[in-house]
Amino acid sequence: MKKEKTEKKILISAGVLVLAVVLVASTVVLAADNQATQEASSSKAATISIVGKVADTAVATITFPEGAPSATVSVPYNNVDGDTDPQVVAAENSEPVVRLKNTSGVTYDVWLGITTWTNSAVASQDYELVATDTTNVSEVNDVLSTDGNAASVDTTVTMDTGTYKALYLEIVLSQAAGVSSTSTLSVLGETSL
Amino acid sequence: MYWRNTILLATFLLGFVFIPDFFALATSVDRVGICNLEGYAGKTIEQEITLEGTESEERAGFWYTHYKKIEGDNDRMDITSWISFEPEEYTIKQGEIKTFTVKIKIPRNAGPGLWGATAETACREGHSEERRSYIIFKDTPLGGNVYSGLLLPISVNVLESPNPLAPVINFVRQNIITLALAIVIIVLLAVMFLKKRRRAEEK
């Protein structure tokens, strides 16, 4: 009798252990059977480069030469090409102040922004953003800032990966005389529309 | 003739080793948007984001926020006041990788739902009309006044106030098999123990 009881206990314990092993193992096996390897990759997202008119050298500064109060200044130059090779606004053979280059693997919508021109020296600022083979830019009149204050503009121009655009800039000076002024220009990319 | 052609071919192929990488001329970032972050009202979410310097000159830059105001927007669209950066300013050299923490402090009175964009698909390409709040980084060569950067859309899904029993419920869901097994074993052991005790009492 005692032996039978012991055997019963052993059988029950063994049954419970088997149940446990089966349940745990089945979860592991099912999980292993349901696994498969997938791979994916995304292209790098880098900022739009601002480069010289000819060479792909990064531009650090853009300078507008001195002008008379209330005058329009449309011959800015960059630090790579220098003041001897400024922007040219003309019906033929126009040249931008800088080129933009998208080195990223992403297509961008281009935004432009400026900080407020100091000393209220600038009354307004405009831009043109065109294909680099467009050489008949005789007017620069897309509005960047209506009053020389900080502004941010969605140009709605897109740049595909590996492409360039030509950027033209123009300012109208205020009536203030004998002042110098600074501002920063920003070229920002947003993943495309 | 054979050697001349071989040398020419080798020289031509060798030239490719020295052609600069067209695609490595600007600061790069590891994500183009931070959308549908989840958090509770009154809590702060942290999200890391990484920049890599690829230009030959050292660049100086900073992070800031921007709200694209569209007529008819409600007050859920501008979450720029929730956002801060650590660190906010940086310098970065070629080959350097720097990590930044974007902190989003959700106000206590923020109701559940999406904030900072009109739809949860805002970060997808082709959905820029849905974006309203952005984080921006921009940088320039040291001493420069011409910056380049990226606008990264950001949005937050404020969750309903948590159920105090939620951790318990989650634990049970994740360990249902183990718990069922444990209950079976405990019941069997209890039955065995009770039977043994009854027999002992009968004796």
mmCIF file with all atom_site columns, N, CA, C and O in Angstrom, chain A residues 36-69:
data_model
loop_
_atom_site.group_PDB
_atom_site.id
_atom_site.type_symbol
_atom_site.label_atom_id
_atom_site.label_alt_id
_atom_site.label_comp_id
_atom_site.label_asym_id
_atom_site.label_entity_id
_atom_site.label_seq_id
_atom_site.pdbx_PDB_ins_code
_atom_site.Cartn_x
_atom_site.Cartn_y
_atom_site.Cartn_z
_atom_site.occupancy
_atom_site.B_iso_or_equiv
_atom_site.pdbx_formal_charge
_atom_site.auth_seq_id
_atom_site.auth_comp_id
_atom_site.auth_asym_id
_atom_site.auth_atom_id
_atom_site.pdbx_PDB_model_num
ATOM 1   N N  . ALA A 1 36 ? 12.974 34.766  -38.650 1.00 0.00 ? 36 ALA A N  1
ATOM 2   C CA . ALA A 1 36 ? 13.609 34.887  -39.959 1.00 0.00 ? 36 ALA A CA 1
ATOM 3   C C  . ALA A 1 36 ? 14.392 36.188  -39.963 1.00 0.00 ? 36 ALA A C  1
ATOM 4   O O  . ALA A 1 36 ? 14.041 37.117  -39.256 1.00 0.00 ? 36 ALA A O  1
ATOM 5   N N  . THR A 1 37 ? 15.446 36.222  -40.716 1.00 0.00 ? 37 THR A N  1
ATOM 6   C CA . THR A 1 37 ? 16.296 37.403  -40.750 1.00 0.00 ? 37 THR A CA 1
ATOM 7   C C  . THR A 1 37 ? 15.831 38.342  -41.851 1.00 0.00 ? 37 THR A C  1
ATOM 8   O O  . THR A 1 37 ? 15.563 37.907  -42.975 1.00 0.00 ? 37 THR A O  1
ATOM 9   N N  . GLN A 1 38 ? 15.716 39.601  -41.489 1.00 0.00 ? 38 GLN A N  1
ATOM 10  C CA . GLN A 1 38 ? 15.405 40.620  -42.499 1.00 0.00 ? 38 GLN A CA 1
ATOM 11  C C  . GLN A 1 38 ? 16.443 41.711  -42.382 1.00 0.00 ? 38 GLN A C  1
ATOM 12  O O  . GLN A 1 38 ? 16.972 41.944  -41.314 1.00 0.00 ? 38 GLN A O  1
ATOM 13  N N  . GLU A 1 39 ? 16.683 42.386  -43.456 1.00 0.00 ? 39 GLU A N  1
ATOM 14  C CA . GLU A 1 39 ? 17.627 43.495  -43.420 1.00 0.00 ? 39 GLU A CA 1
ATOM 15  C C  . GLU A 1 39 ? 17.054 44.698  -44.131 1.00 0.00 ? 39 GLU A C  1
ATOM 16  O O  . GLU A 1 39 ? 16.315 44.567  -45.096 1.00 0.00 ? 39 GLU A O  1
ATOM 17  N N  . ALA A 1 40 ? 17.364 45.839  -43.617 1.00 0.00 ? 40 ALA A N  1
ATOM 18  C CA . ALA A 1 40 ? 16.969 47.083  -44.290 1.00 0.00 ? 40 ALA A CA 1
ATOM 19  C C  . ALA A 1 40 ? 18.001 48.150  -43.946 1.00 0.00 ? 40 ALA A C  1
ATOM 20  O O  . ALA A 1 40 ? 18.700 48.042  -42.954 1.00 0.00 ? 40 ALA A O  1
ATOM 21  N N  . SER A 1 41 ? 18.110 49.174  -44.752 1.00 0.00 ? 41 SER A N  1
ATOM 22  C CA . SER A 1 41 ? 19.027 50.262  -44.439 1.00 0.00 ? 41 SER A CA 1
ATOM 23  C C  . SER A 1 41 ? 18.450 51.557  -44.972 1.00 0.00 ? 41 SER A C  1
ATOM 24  O O  . SER A 1 41 ? 17.641 51.555  -45.902 1.00 0.00 ? 41 SER A O  1
ATOM 25  N N  . SER A 1 42 ? 18.827 52.652  -44.374 1.00 0.00 ? 42 SER A N  1
ATOM 26  C CA . SER A 1 42 ? 18.357 53.954  -44.835 1.00 0.00 ? 42 SER A CA 1
ATOM 27  C C  . SER A 1 42 ? 19.568 54.811  -45.175 1.00 0.00 ? 42 SER A C  1
ATOM 28  O O  . SER A 1 42 ? 20.654 54.630  -44.631 1.00 0.00 ? 42 SER A O  1
ATOM 29  N N  . SER A 1 43 ? 19.347 55.745  -46.122 1.00 0.00 ? 43 SER A N  1
ATOM 30  C CA . SER A 1 43 ? 20.447 56.598  -46.553 1.00 0.00 ? 43 SER A CA 1
ATOM 31  C C  . SER A 1 43 ? 20.744 57.651  -45.480 1.00 0.00 ? 43 SER A C  1
ATOM 32  O O  . SER A 1 43 ? 19.893 57.996  -44.677 1.00 0.00 ? 43 SER A O  1
ATOM 33  N N  . LYS A 1 44 ? 21.987 58.178  -45.532 1.00 0.00 ? 44 LYS A N  1
ATOM 34  C CA . LYS A 1 44 ? 22.420 59.189  -44.560 1.00 0.00 ? 44 LYS A CA 1
ATOM 35  C C  . LYS A 1 44 ? 21.666 60.479  -44.819 1.00 0.00 ? 44 LYS A C  1
ATOM 36  O O  . LYS A 1 44 ? 21.405 60.856  -45.965 1.00 0.00 ? 44 LYS A O  1
ATOM 37  N N  . ALA A 1 45 ? 21.374 61.204  -43.714 1.00 0.00 ? 45 ALA A N  1
ATOM 38  C CA . ALA A 1 45 ? 20.735 62.504  -43.826 1.00 0.00 ? 45 ALA A CA 1
ATOM 39  C C  . ALA A 1 45 ? 21.751 63.562  -43.430 1.00 0.00 ? 45 ALA A C  1
ATOM 40  O O  . ALA A 1 45 ? 22.090 63.698  -42.252 1.00 0.00 ? 45 ALA A O  1
ATOM 41  N N  . ALA A 1 46 ? 22.261 64.305  -44.379 1.00 0.00 ? 46 ALA A N  1
ATOM 42  C CA . ALA A 1 46 ? 23.257 65.337  -44.111 1.00 0.00 ? 46 ALA A CA 1
ATOM 43  C C  . ALA A 1 46 ? 22.693 66.690  -44.507 1.00 0.00 ? 46 ALA A C  1
ATOM 44  O O  . ALA A 1 46 ? 21.789 66.792  -45.337 1.00 0.00 ? 46 ALA A O  1
ATOM 45  N N  . THR A 1 47 ? 23.264 67.730  -43.929 1.00 0.00 ? 47 THR A N  1
ATOM 46  C CA . THR A 1 47 ? 22.800 69.083  -44.247 1.00 0.00 ? 47 THR A CA 1
ATOM 47  C C  . THR A 1 47 ? 23.178 69.450  -45.679 1.00 0.00 ? 47 THR A C  1
ATOM 48  O O  . THR A 1 47 ? 24.070 68.846  -46.280 1.00 0.00 ? 47 THR A O  1
ATOM 49  N N  . ILE A 1 48 ? 22.483 70.432  -46.229 1.00 0.00 ? 48 ILE A N  1
ATOM 50  C CA . ILE A 1 48 ? 22.783 70.949  -47.558 1.00 0.00 ? 48 ILE A CA 1
ATOM 51  C C  . ILE A 1 48 ? 24.070 71.767  -47.464 1.00 0.00 ? 48 ILE A C  1
ATOM 52  O O  . ILE A 1 48 ? 24.199 72.639  -46.593 1.00 0.00 ? 48 ILE A O  1
ATOM 53  N N  . SER A 1 49 ? 25.010 71.489  -48.336 1.00 0.00 ? 49 SER A N  1
ATOM 54  C CA . SER A 1 49 ? 26.277 72.227  -48.313 1.00 0.00 ? 49 SER A CA 1
ATOM 55  C C  . SER A 1 49 ? 26.133 73.542  -49.052 1.00 0.00 ? 49 SER A C  1
ATOM 56  O O  . SER A 1 49 ? 25.430 73.639  -50.058 1.00 0.00 ? 49 SER A O  1
ATOM 57  N N  . ILE A 1 50 ? 26.829 74.555  -48.560 1.00 0.00 ? 50 ILE A N  1
ATOM 58  C CA . ILE A 1 50 ? 26.861 75.866  -49.225 1.00 0.00 ? 50 ILE A CA 1
ATOM 59  C C  . ILE A 1 50 ? 28.279 76.010  -49.769 1.00 0.00 ? 50 ILE A C  1
ATOM 60  O O  . ILE A 1 50 ? 29.251 76.065  -48.995 1.00 0.00 ? 50 ILE A O  1
ATOM 61  N N  . VAL A 1 51 ? 28.409 76.042  -51.087 1.00 0.00 ? 51 VAL A N  1
ATOM 62  C CA . VAL A 1 51 ? 29.738 75.981  -51.700 1.00 0.00 ? 51 VAL A CA 1
ATOM 63  C C  . VAL A 1 51 ? 29.929 77.124  -52.693 1.00 0.00 ? 51 VAL A C  1
ATOM 64  O O  . VAL A 1 51 ? 28.997 77.846  -53.030 1.00 0.00 ? 51 VAL A O  1
ATOM 65  N N  . GLY A 1 52 ? 31.163 77.246  -53.178 1.00 0.00 ? 52 GLY A N  1
ATOM 66  C CA . GLY A 1 52 ? 31.503 78.328  -54.093 1.00 0.00 ? 52 GLY A CA 1
ATOM 67  C C  . GLY A 1 52 ? 30.799 78.213  -55.436 1.00 0.00 ? 52 GLY A C  1
ATOM 68  O O  . GLY A 1 52 ? 30.115 77.245  -55.722 1.00 0.00 ? 52 GLY A O  1
ATOM 69  N N  . LYS A 1 53 ? 31.015 79.239  -56.259 1.00 0.00 ? 53 LYS A N  1
ATOM 70  C CA . LYS A 1 53 ? 30.344 79.304  -57.554 1.00 0.00 ? 53 LYS A CA 1
ATOM 71  C C  . LYS A 1 53 ? 30.852 78.225  -58.507 1.00 0.00 ? 53 LYS A C  1
ATOM 72  O O  . LYS A 1 53 ? 30.144 77.774  -59.404 1.00 0.00 ? 53 LYS A O  1
ATOM 73  N N  . VAL A 1 54 ? 32.110 77.830  -58.313 1.00 0.00 ? 54 VAL A N  1
ATOM 74  C CA . VAL A 1 54 ? 32.701 76.831  -59.203 1.00 0.00 ? 54 VAL A CA 1
ATOM 75  C C  . VAL A 1 54 ? 33.201 75.633  -58.389 1.00 0.00 ? 54 VAL A C  1
ATOM 76  O O  . VAL A 1 54 ? 32.827 74.497  -58.637 1.00 0.00 ? 54 VAL A O  1
ATOM 77  N N  . ALA A 1 55 ? 34.023 75.918  -57.397 1.00 0.00 ? 55 ALA A N  1
ATOM 78  C CA . ALA A 1 55 ? 34.624 74.840  -56.602 1.00 0.00 ? 55 ALA A CA 1
ATOM 79  C C  . ALA A 1 55 ? 33.673 74.409  -55.490 1.00 0.00 ? 55 ALA A C  1
ATOM 80  O O  . ALA A 1 55 ? 32.936 75.221  -54.941 1.00 0.00 ? 55 ALA A O  1
ATOM 81  N N  . ASP A 1 56 ? 33.701 73.116  -55.152 1.00 0.00 ? 56 ASP A N  1
ATOM 82  C CA . ASP A 1 56 ? 32.858 72.596  -54.060 1.00 0.00 ? 56 ASP A CA 1
ATOM 83  C C  . ASP A 1 56 ? 33.520 72.832  -52.711 1.00 0.00 ? 56 ASP A C  1
ATOM 84  O O  . ASP A 1 56 ? 33.642 71.919  -51.891 1.00 0.00 ? 56 ASP A O  1
ATOM 85  N N  . THR A 1 57 ? 33.938 74.068  -52.489 1.00 0.00 ? 57 THR A N  1
ATOM 86  C CA . THR A 1 57 ? 34.576 74.432  -51.221 1.00 0.00 ? 57 THR A CA 1
ATOM 87  C C  . THR A 1 57 ? 33.538 75.107  -50.341 1.00 0.00 ? 57 THR A C  1
ATOM 88  O O  . THR A 1 57 ? 32.808 75.982  -50.815 1.00 0.00 ? 57 THR A O  1
ATOM 89  N N  . ALA A 1 58 ? 33.484 74.714  -49.085 1.00 0.00 ? 58 ALA A N  1
ATOM 90  C CA . ALA A 1 58 ? 32.461 75.252  -48.181 1.00 0.00 ? 58 ALA A CA 1
ATOM 91  C C  . ALA A 1 58 ? 32.636 76.759  -48.009 1.00 0.00 ? 58 ALA A C  1
ATOM 92  O O  . ALA A 1 58 ? 33.743 77.247  -47.772 1.00 0.00 ? 58 ALA A O  1
ATOM 93  N N  . VAL A 1 59 ? 31.528 77.471  -48.124 1.00 0.00 ? 59 VAL A N  1
ATOM 94  C CA . VAL A 1 59 ? 31.510 78.930  -47.934 1.00 0.00 ? 59 VAL A CA 1
ATOM 95  C C  . VAL A 1 59 ? 31.207 79.218  -46.475 1.00 0.00 ? 59 VAL A C  1
ATOM 96  O O  . VAL A 1 59 ? 30.300 78.632  -45.887 1.00 0.00 ? 59 VAL A O  1
ATOM 97  N N  . ALA A 1 60 ? 31.986 80.122  -45.879 1.00 0.00 ? 60 ALA A N  1
ATOM 98  C CA . ALA A 1 60 ? 31.772 80.489  -44.477 1.00 0.00 ? 60 ALA A CA 1
ATOM 99  C C  . ALA A 1 60 ? 31.062 81.833  -44.348 1.00 0.00 ? 60 ALA A C  1
ATOM 100 O O  . ALA A 1 60 ? 30.300 82.050  -43.423 1.00 0.00 ? 60 ALA A O  1
ATOM 101 N N  . THR A 1 61 ? 31.355 82.753  -45.276 1.00 0.00 ? 61 THR A N  1
ATOM 102 C CA . THR A 1 61 ? 30.769 84.095  -45.163 1.00 0.00 ? 61 THR A CA 1
ATOM 103 C C  . THR A 1 61 ? 30.274 84.600  -46.508 1.00 0.00 ? 61 THR A C  1
ATOM 104 O O  . THR A 1 61 ? 30.819 84.257  -47.560 1.00 0.00 ? 61 THR A O  1
ATOM 105 N N  . ILE A 1 62 ? 29.237 85.414  -46.446 1.00 0.00 ? 62 ILE A N  1
ATOM 106 C CA . ILE A 1 62 ? 28.741 86.167  -47.607 1.00 0.00 ? 62 ILE A CA 1
ATOM 107 C C  . ILE A 1 62 ? 28.778 87.640  -47.201 1.00 0.00 ? 62 ILE A C  1
ATOM 108 O O  . ILE A 1 62 ? 28.325 87.992  -46.106 1.00 0.00 ? 62 ILE A O  1
ATOM 109 N N  . THR A 1 63 ? 29.309 88.470  -48.068 1.00 0.00 ? 63 THR A N  1
ATOM 110 C CA . THR A 1 63 ? 29.450 89.897  -47.752 1.00 0.00 ? 63 THR A CA 1
ATOM 111 C C  . THR A 1 63 ? 28.760 90.730  -48.825 1.00 0.00 ? 63 THR A C  1
ATOM 112 O O  . THR A 1 63 ? 28.934 90.483  -50.023 1.00 0.00 ? 63 THR A O  1
ATOM 113 N N  . PHE A 1 64 ? 27.965 91.701  -48.373 1.00 0.00 ? 64 PHE A N  1
ATOM 114 C CA . PHE A 1 64 ? 27.387 92.697  -49.288 1.00 0.00 ? 64 PHE A CA 1
ATOM 115 C C  . PHE A 1 64 ? 28.280 93.939  -49.217 1.00 0.00 ? 64 PHE A C  1
ATOM 116 O O  . PHE A 1 64 ? 28.521 94.474  -48.131 1.00 0.00 ? 64 PHE A O  1
ATOM 117 N N  . PRO A 1 65 ? 28.772 94.416  -50.353 1.00 0.00 ? 65 PRO A N  1
ATOM 118 C CA . PRO A 1 65 ? 29.635 95.605  -50.310 1.00 0.00 ? 65 PRO A CA 1
ATOM 119 C C  . PRO A 1 65 ? 28.847 96.846  -49.901 1.00 0.00 ? 65 PRO A C  1
ATOM 120 O O  . PRO A 1 65 ? 27.618 96.855  -49.937 1.00 0.00 ? 65 PRO A O  1
ATOM 121 N N  . GLU A 1 66 ? 29.562 97.869  -49.534 1.00 0.00 ? 66 GLU A N  1
ATOM 122 C CA . GLU A 1 66 ? 28.956 99.121  -49.064 1.00 0.00 ? 66 GLU A CA 1
ATOM 123 C C  . GLU A 1 66 ? 28.074 99.725  -50.152 1.00 0.00 ? 66 GLU A C  1
ATOM 124 O O  . GLU A 1 66 ? 28.384 99.653  -51.345 1.00 0.00 ? 66 GLU A O  1
ATOM 125 N N  . GLY A 1 67 ? 26.966 100.320 -49.697 1.00 0.00 ? 67 GLY A N  1
ATOM 126 C CA . GLY A 1 67 ? 26.091 101.009 -50.633 1.00 0.00 ? 67 GLY A CA 1
ATOM 127 C C  . GLY A 1 67 ? 25.540 102.274 -50.011 1.00 0.00 ? 67 GLY A C  1
ATOM 128 O O  . GLY A 1 67 ? 25.624 102.468 -48.804 1.00 0.00 ? 67 GLY A O  1
ATOM 129 N N  . ALA A 1 68 ? 24.949 103.088 -50.823 1.00 0.00 ? 68 ALA A N  1
ATOM 130 C CA . ALA A 1 68 ? 24.363 104.336 -50.326 1.00 0.00 ? 68 ALA A CA 1
ATOM 131 C C  . ALA A 1 68 ? 23.081 104.026 -49.559 1.00 0.00 ? 68 ALA A C  1
ATOM 132 O O  . ALA A 1 68 ? 22.424 103.025 -49.831 1.00 0.00 ? 68 ALA A O  1
ATOM 133 N N  . PRO A 1 69 ? 22.709 104.860 -48.589 1.00 0.00 ? 69 PRO A N  1
ATOM 134 C CA . PRO A 1 69 ? 21.430 104.644 -47.883 1.00 0.00 ? 69 PRO A CA 1
ATOM 135 C C  . PRO A 1 69 ? 20.286 104.518 -48.886 1.00 0.00 ? 69 PRO A C  1
ATOM 136 O O  . PRO A 1 69 ? 20.245 105.224 -49.900 1.00 0.00 ? 69 PRO A O  1
#
